[in-house]
Coordinates of C-alpha atoms in Angstrom, one line a residue:
M1 CA -33.8 -48.3 2.8
R2 CA -35.2 -45.6 0.6
R3 CA -35.3 -43.2 3.6
A4 CA -31.7 -43.9 4.4
L5 CA -30.7 -43.4 0.7
A6 CA -32.6 -40.1 0.7
A7 CA -30.9 -38.9 3.9
T8 CA -27.5 -39.8 2.4
A9 CA -28.3 -37.8 -0.7
V10 CA -29.4 -34.8 1.2
A11 CA -26.3 -34.9 3.4
G12 CA -24.1 -35.3 0.3
A13 CA -25.8 -32.3 -1.4
A14 CA -25.3 -30.2 1.7
W15 CA -21.6 -31.1 1.9
A16 CA -21.2 -30.2 -1.8
A17 CA -22.9 -26.9 -1.3
R18 CA -20.7 -26.0 1.7
R19 CA -17.6 -26.9 -0.2
A20 CA -18.7 -24.8 -3.2
L21 CA -19.4 -21.8 -0.9
R22 CA -16.0 -22.1 0.7
R23 CA -14.4 -22.1 -2.8
R24 CA -16.5 -19.1 -3.8
I25 CA -15.5 -17.1 -0.7
A26 CA -11.8 -18.0 -1.1
G27 CA -11.9 -17.0 -4.7
S28 CA -13.1 -13.4 -4.0
P29 CA -11.6 -11.0 -1.5
L30 CA -14.8 -8.9 -1.9
W31 CA -17.4 -11.6 -1.2
P32 CA -20.3 -11.6 -2.0
L33 CA -19.3 -9.5 -5.1
P34 CA -18.0 -11.3 -8.1
A35 CA -14.4 -12.4 -8.0
L36 CA -12.0 -10.1 -9.7
E37 CA -10.0 -11.4 -12.7
R38 CA -6.9 -10.4 -10.8
P39 CA -7.3 -10.3 -7.0
V40 CA -6.7 -7.0 -5.4
S41 CA -3.8 -8.3 -3.5
G42 CA -2.1 -9.7 -6.5
H43 CA -2.3 -13.3 -5.2
S44 CA -4.8 -16.0 -4.5
P45 CA -6.3 -15.5 -1.0
R46 CA -6.5 -19.3 -0.7
R47 CA -2.9 -19.4 0.4
P48 CA -2.1 -16.3 2.6
L49 CA 1.5 -15.8 3.5
R50 CA 2.7 -16.1 7.0
A51 CA 6.1 -15.1 8.3
R52 CA 7.7 -14.8 11.7
I53 CA 9.6 -11.8 13.0
T54 CA 13.2 -12.9 13.7
H55 CA 15.0 -9.6 14.2
R56 CA 13.8 -6.3 15.7
T57 CA 16.1 -3.2 15.9
E58 CA 15.7 0.6 16.1
P59 CA 18.2 2.2 13.7
V60 CA 17.2 5.6 15.1
E61 CA 14.7 6.6 17.8
G62 CA 11.2 6.2 16.5
V63 CA 12.0 3.9 13.6
L64 CA 11.5 0.1 13.9
R65 CA 13.3 -2.2 11.6
L66 CA 11.9 -5.8 11.3
T67 CA 13.1 -8.9 9.6
L68 CA 10.4 -11.4 8.7
E69 CA 11.3 -14.9 7.7
A70 CA 9.5 -18.0 6.2
P71 CA 10.5 -20.7 3.7
G72 CA 9.8 -19.9 0.1
L73 CA 8.8 -16.3 0.3
P74 CA 7.8 -14.9 -3.1
P75 CA 10.5 -12.8 -4.9
W76 CA 10.4 -9.0 -5.1
T77 CA 12.1 -6.2 -6.9
P78 CA 13.3 -2.8 -5.7
G79 CA 10.4 -0.5 -5.0
A80 CA 8.0 -3.2 -3.9
H81 CA 6.0 -3.1 -0.7
L82 CA 4.1 -5.5 1.6
D83 CA 0.6 -5.4 2.9
V84 CA 1.0 -6.5 6.6
T85 CA -1.9 -7.5 8.7
L86 CA -1.3 -6.3 12.3
P87 CA -2.4 -8.3 15.3
S88 CA -5.5 -6.1 15.6
G89 CA -6.5 -6.8 12.0
L90 CA -5.5 -3.5 10.6
V91 CA -3.7 -3.7 7.2
R92 CA -0.8 -1.4 6.6
Q93 CA 1.7 -1.1 3.7
Y94 CA 5.5 -1.0 4.2
S95 CA 8.2 -0.8 1.7
L96 CA 10.7 -3.6 1.4
C97 CA 14.2 -2.3 2.2
G98 CA 16.3 -5.4 2.4
D99 CA 18.0 -7.5 -0.3
P100 CA 15.8 -9.0 -3.1
A101 CA 18.4 -11.8 -3.3
D102 CA 17.5 -13.0 0.2
G103 CA 14.7 -15.4 -0.7
G104 CA 13.8 -16.3 2.8
A105 CA 13.4 -12.9 4.5
Y106 CA 11.7 -9.6 4.1
T107 CA 12.9 -6.4 5.8
I108 CA 10.7 -3.4 6.5
A109 CA 11.0 -0.2 8.5
I110 CA 8.2 1.6 10.4
R111 CA 8.3 5.1 11.7
L112 CA 6.3 5.8 14.8
V113 CA 3.6 8.4 14.1
E114 CA 2.1 9.4 17.5
D115 CA -0.8 11.4 16.0
G116 CA -1.4 8.9 13.2
R117 CA -4.3 6.4 12.8
G118 CA -2.8 3.8 15.1
G119 CA -1.0 1.4 12.9
S120 CA 2.5 2.5 13.7
R121 CA 1.8 2.7 17.4
E122 CA 0.5 -0.9 17.3
A123 CA 3.5 -2.0 15.3
H124 CA 6.0 -0.5 17.8
A125 CA 4.2 -1.8 20.8
R126 CA 3.2 -5.3 19.6
L127 CA 5.6 -6.5 16.9
V128 CA 8.2 -8.3 18.8
V129 CA 10.6 -11.2 17.9
G130 CA 8.6 -14.4 17.5
T131 CA 5.3 -12.7 16.4
E132 CA 3.8 -14.4 13.3
L133 CA 2.1 -12.1 10.8
E134 CA -0.1 -12.6 7.8
L135 CA 1.1 -10.9 4.6
R136 CA 0.1 -10.3 1.1
P137 CA 2.9 -11.0 -1.3
P138 CA 5.0 -8.0 -2.6
R139 CA 3.4 -5.6 -5.0
N140 CA 5.4 -3.0 -7.0
R141 CA 3.8 0.2 -8.2
F142 CA 7.2 2.0 -8.0
P143 CA 9.5 -0.2 -10.1
L144 CA 13.0 0.8 -10.9
L145 CA 13.1 1.2 -14.7
P146 CA 16.3 0.8 -16.7
A147 CA 18.2 4.1 -17.2
A148 CA 21.7 5.3 -17.8
S149 CA 21.4 7.6 -14.8
Y150 CA 19.2 8.3 -11.8
V151 CA 18.5 11.0 -9.2
F152 CA 17.0 9.6 -6.0
V153 CA 15.3 12.0 -3.5
A154 CA 14.1 10.8 -0.1
G155 CA 12.4 12.5 2.8
G156 CA 12.5 10.8 6.2
I157 CA 11.2 7.2 6.2
G158 CA 10.8 7.6 2.4
I159 CA 14.4 6.3 2.2
T160 CA 13.1 2.7 2.6
P161 CA 12.0 1.9 -1.0
L162 CA 15.0 3.7 -2.4
L163 CA 17.6 1.6 -0.5
P164 CA 17.2 -1.5 -2.8
M165 CA 17.2 0.8 -5.8
L166 CA 20.6 2.3 -4.9
R167 CA 22.1 -1.2 -4.6
A168 CA 20.5 -2.2 -7.9
A169 CA 21.8 1.0 -9.7
E170 CA 25.2 0.5 -8.3
A171 CA 25.3 -3.1 -9.4
A172 CA 24.2 -2.1 -12.9
G173 CA 27.0 0.4 -13.2
A174 CA 24.5 3.3 -13.6
D175 CA 25.3 6.9 -12.7
W176 CA 23.3 7.9 -9.7
T177 CA 23.0 10.4 -6.8
L178 CA 20.8 10.6 -3.7
L179 CA 19.5 13.6 -1.9
Y180 CA 18.3 12.6 1.6
G181 CA 16.4 15.0 3.8
G182 CA 15.0 14.7 7.3
R183 CA 14.3 16.7 10.4
S184 CA 17.7 15.9 11.9
R185 CA 20.5 13.4 11.6
A186 CA 19.2 11.7 14.7
S187 CA 15.9 11.1 13.0
M188 CA 17.3 9.8 9.7
P189 CA 17.7 6.0 9.5
F190 CA 20.3 4.1 7.5
L191 CA 22.9 6.9 7.4
A192 CA 25.7 4.5 8.3
E193 CA 24.8 2.2 5.4
L194 CA 24.5 5.2 3.0
A195 CA 28.0 6.5 4.1
A196 CA 29.5 3.6 2.1
Y197 CA 28.4 5.3 -1.1
G198 CA 30.6 8.4 -0.4
E199 CA 29.9 11.6 -2.4
R200 CA 27.0 10.0 -4.3
V201 CA 24.9 10.7 -1.2
T202 CA 24.0 14.2 0.0
V203 CA 22.5 14.3 3.5
L204 CA 20.3 17.4 4.2
P205 CA 19.1 17.6 7.8
Q206 CA 16.6 20.4 8.1
D207 CA 18.0 21.6 11.5
E208 CA 21.4 22.1 9.8
V209 CA 20.6 23.3 6.2
G210 CA 16.9 24.2 6.2
L211 CA 14.6 22.9 3.5
P212 CA 16.4 20.8 0.8
D213 CA 17.9 22.7 -2.0
L214 CA 16.5 21.1 -5.2
S215 CA 18.0 23.6 -7.7
A216 CA 20.4 20.9 -9.0
L217 CA 17.4 19.0 -10.4
A218 CA 17.0 21.7 -13.0
A219 CA 20.1 20.3 -14.7
T220 CA 18.5 16.8 -15.0
G221 CA 19.1 15.8 -18.6
P222 CA 17.3 13.4 -21.0
G223 CA 17.6 9.8 -20.1
T224 CA 17.8 10.5 -16.4
L225 CA 15.0 9.1 -14.2
V226 CA 14.1 10.9 -10.9
Y227 CA 12.7 8.7 -8.1
C228 CA 11.2 10.4 -5.0
C229 CA 9.5 9.1 -1.9
G230 CA 8.6 11.4 1.1
P231 CA 6.1 14.0 2.2
E232 CA 3.7 15.4 -0.3
P233 CA 5.3 18.9 -0.3
L234 CA 8.7 17.4 -1.1
M235 CA 7.3 15.4 -4.0
R236 CA 5.5 18.4 -5.4
A237 CA 8.7 20.4 -5.2
V238 CA 10.7 17.7 -6.9
T239 CA 8.2 17.5 -9.8
A240 CA 8.3 21.2 -10.2
A241 CA 12.1 21.4 -10.2
V242 CA 12.7 18.7 -12.9
P243 CA 12.5 20.0 -16.5
D244 CA 10.6 16.9 -17.7
P245 CA 7.9 15.9 -15.2
E246 CA 7.5 12.7 -17.2
S247 CA 10.9 11.5 -15.9
V248 CA 9.7 11.7 -12.3
R249 CA 8.5 8.6 -10.4
L250 CA 6.8 9.0 -7.1
E251 CA 5.8 6.7 -4.2
R252 CA 3.0 7.7 -1.9
F253 CA 1.6 6.1 1.3
A254 CA -1.1 8.7 1.7
P255 CA -3.7 9.7 -0.8
A256 CA -2.6 12.2 -3.4
A257 CA -3.9 15.7 -3.0
S258 CA -6.8 16.4 -5.3
G259 CA -9.4 19.0 -6.0
P260 CA -12.0 20.3 -3.5
A261 CA -14.6 17.8 -2.2
R262 CA -18.3 18.4 -2.2
A263 CA -21.4 16.8 -0.8
F264 CA -22.7 13.7 -2.6
T265 CA -25.5 11.2 -2.8
V266 CA -25.0 7.4 -3.0
E267 CA -27.7 5.0 -4.1
L268 CA -27.1 1.4 -2.7
R269 CA -28.9 -0.5 -5.5
R270 CA -29.1 -4.0 -4.0
S271 CA -30.1 -2.7 -0.5
G272 CA -32.7 -0.3 -1.9
R273 CA -31.3 2.6 0.2
T274 CA -29.9 6.1 -0.5
V275 CA -27.4 7.9 1.7
E276 CA -26.3 11.5 1.7
G277 CA -22.6 12.3 2.3
G278 CA -21.0 15.6 3.4
A279 CA -18.0 17.3 1.8
D280 CA -16.0 16.5 4.8
E281 CA -16.6 12.7 4.9
S282 CA -15.7 9.7 2.7
V283 CA -18.0 7.6 0.6
L284 CA -17.0 4.7 2.9
A285 CA -18.2 6.6 6.0
A286 CA -21.5 7.5 4.4
V287 CA -22.1 3.9 3.2
R288 CA -21.3 2.5 6.6
R289 CA -24.0 4.5 8.3
E290 CA -26.5 2.3 6.4
L291 CA -24.4 -0.8 6.0
P292 CA -22.0 -0.9 9.0
A293 CA -20.6 -4.3 8.0
T294 CA -19.1 -2.9 4.8
P295 CA -15.4 -4.0 5.0
Y296 CA -12.5 -1.6 5.1
S297 CA -8.9 -1.5 6.4
C298 CA -6.2 1.0 5.4
E299 CA -8.5 4.0 4.6
Q300 CA -5.7 5.3 2.4
G301 CA -6.6 3.8 -1.0
F302 CA -3.9 1.1 -1.0
C303 CA -5.1 -2.2 0.3
G304 CA -8.3 -2.7 -1.8
T305 CA -10.5 -4.0 1.0
C306 CA -13.2 -1.5 0.2
Q307 CA -13.3 -1.9 -3.6
H308 CA -16.9 -2.1 -4.9
R309 CA -18.7 -2.0 -8.2
V310 CA -20.0 1.3 -9.5
L311 CA -23.2 0.9 -11.6
A312 CA -23.6 4.6 -12.5
G313 CA -22.0 7.9 -11.9
E314 CA -18.7 9.6 -12.4
V315 CA -15.9 8.6 -10.0
D316 CA -13.2 11.0 -8.9
H317 CA -10.5 8.3 -8.3
R318 CA -8.0 9.2 -5.7
D319 CA -6.4 5.8 -5.0
E320 CA -3.0 4.4 -5.8
L321 CA -4.1 0.8 -6.4
L322 CA -6.7 0.2 -9.2
T323 CA -5.7 -0.3 -12.8
D324 CA -7.5 1.7 -15.6
A325 CA -9.6 -1.3 -16.4
E326 CA -10.7 -1.7 -12.7
R327 CA -11.5 2.0 -12.5
A328 CA -13.9 1.7 -15.4
D329 CA -16.5 0.0 -13.2
S330 CA -15.3 0.0 -9.6
M331 CA -13.9 2.4 -6.9
L332 CA -12.2 2.4 -3.5
L333 CA -14.8 3.8 -1.1
C334 CA -12.3 5.1 1.4
V335 CA -10.6 7.8 -0.7
S336 CA -12.4 8.2 -4.0
R337 CA -15.3 10.6 -4.5
A338 CA -18.4 11.2 -6.5
G339 CA -17.2 13.3 -9.4
D340 CA -20.6 14.6 -10.4
G341 CA -22.2 14.4 -7.0
R342 CA -24.1 11.1 -7.4
L343 CA -23.0 7.4 -7.5
V344 CA -24.9 4.1 -7.8
L345 CA -23.1 1.2 -6.1
D346 CA -23.8 -2.5 -6.2
L347 CA -24.3 -2.7 -2.5

């Protein structure tokens, strides 16, 4: 009898330990590191979102427009984006360009980039009607703030986060205009939808007018907010053209340009190892030579998969995700650098 009771107790303890471990892993997207006070994705990973593709269209050649539907999708506001896990496991970020009032559907658009890192090619090849995808709920680092007037500037697929903003500005009765540039009209999606706004929208195809004329931005007055999404040169030009750079809001889906990189040393404190990194490689690449299982995904500083604690050293933060509080003791290995040439990581 005592032996049976002992076996039962051991089995019960093992079950409790397994249950506690599952809870621990679910509570931290960076297991085995401590759980963040606010998960990187902005939601509890215990309940990942799943949605099914119900519509697929190509508004112009090379641009894929998808509608994803599921009951009770979390609400979102203009400027928000989704983290989408592709069938291969890659995580990519896409702006929501539908109607926030449609609570059961998300709409995204994806431009095919043949020489990119593979995410857009996979999306165009494999995301068909009926495909179920895992999502992280919408996050908004590009919110539309209240203002009496707006100037919106889009370059190419950068029109996507601005579409819901135009509708919101119109509904609020705000004064607004849009400058929309692209390589050619044939490459610029949503022109038919934008035509309904009449003279508020100026279309600037490069093959017709050359580079966009931004001289009108010099007349931007106090109280006007300027929202821009597009290639880095366009965003730099817009910032330079506006009298008050503080009035400019930018949305990037590539790391911001920064100062020159240099070689660095990373001490992996828990592993007892030290790695040397070259000026032409990321901290993530250097770390993965010693710890190949180190997780990562987007390699652009947006998804948070490679966030890790920094125990010592100055970090040159180049991400678009972490808050100031998070930057005090952590970094994203894929894009951020060693500011003073040496870092100590809790790895």
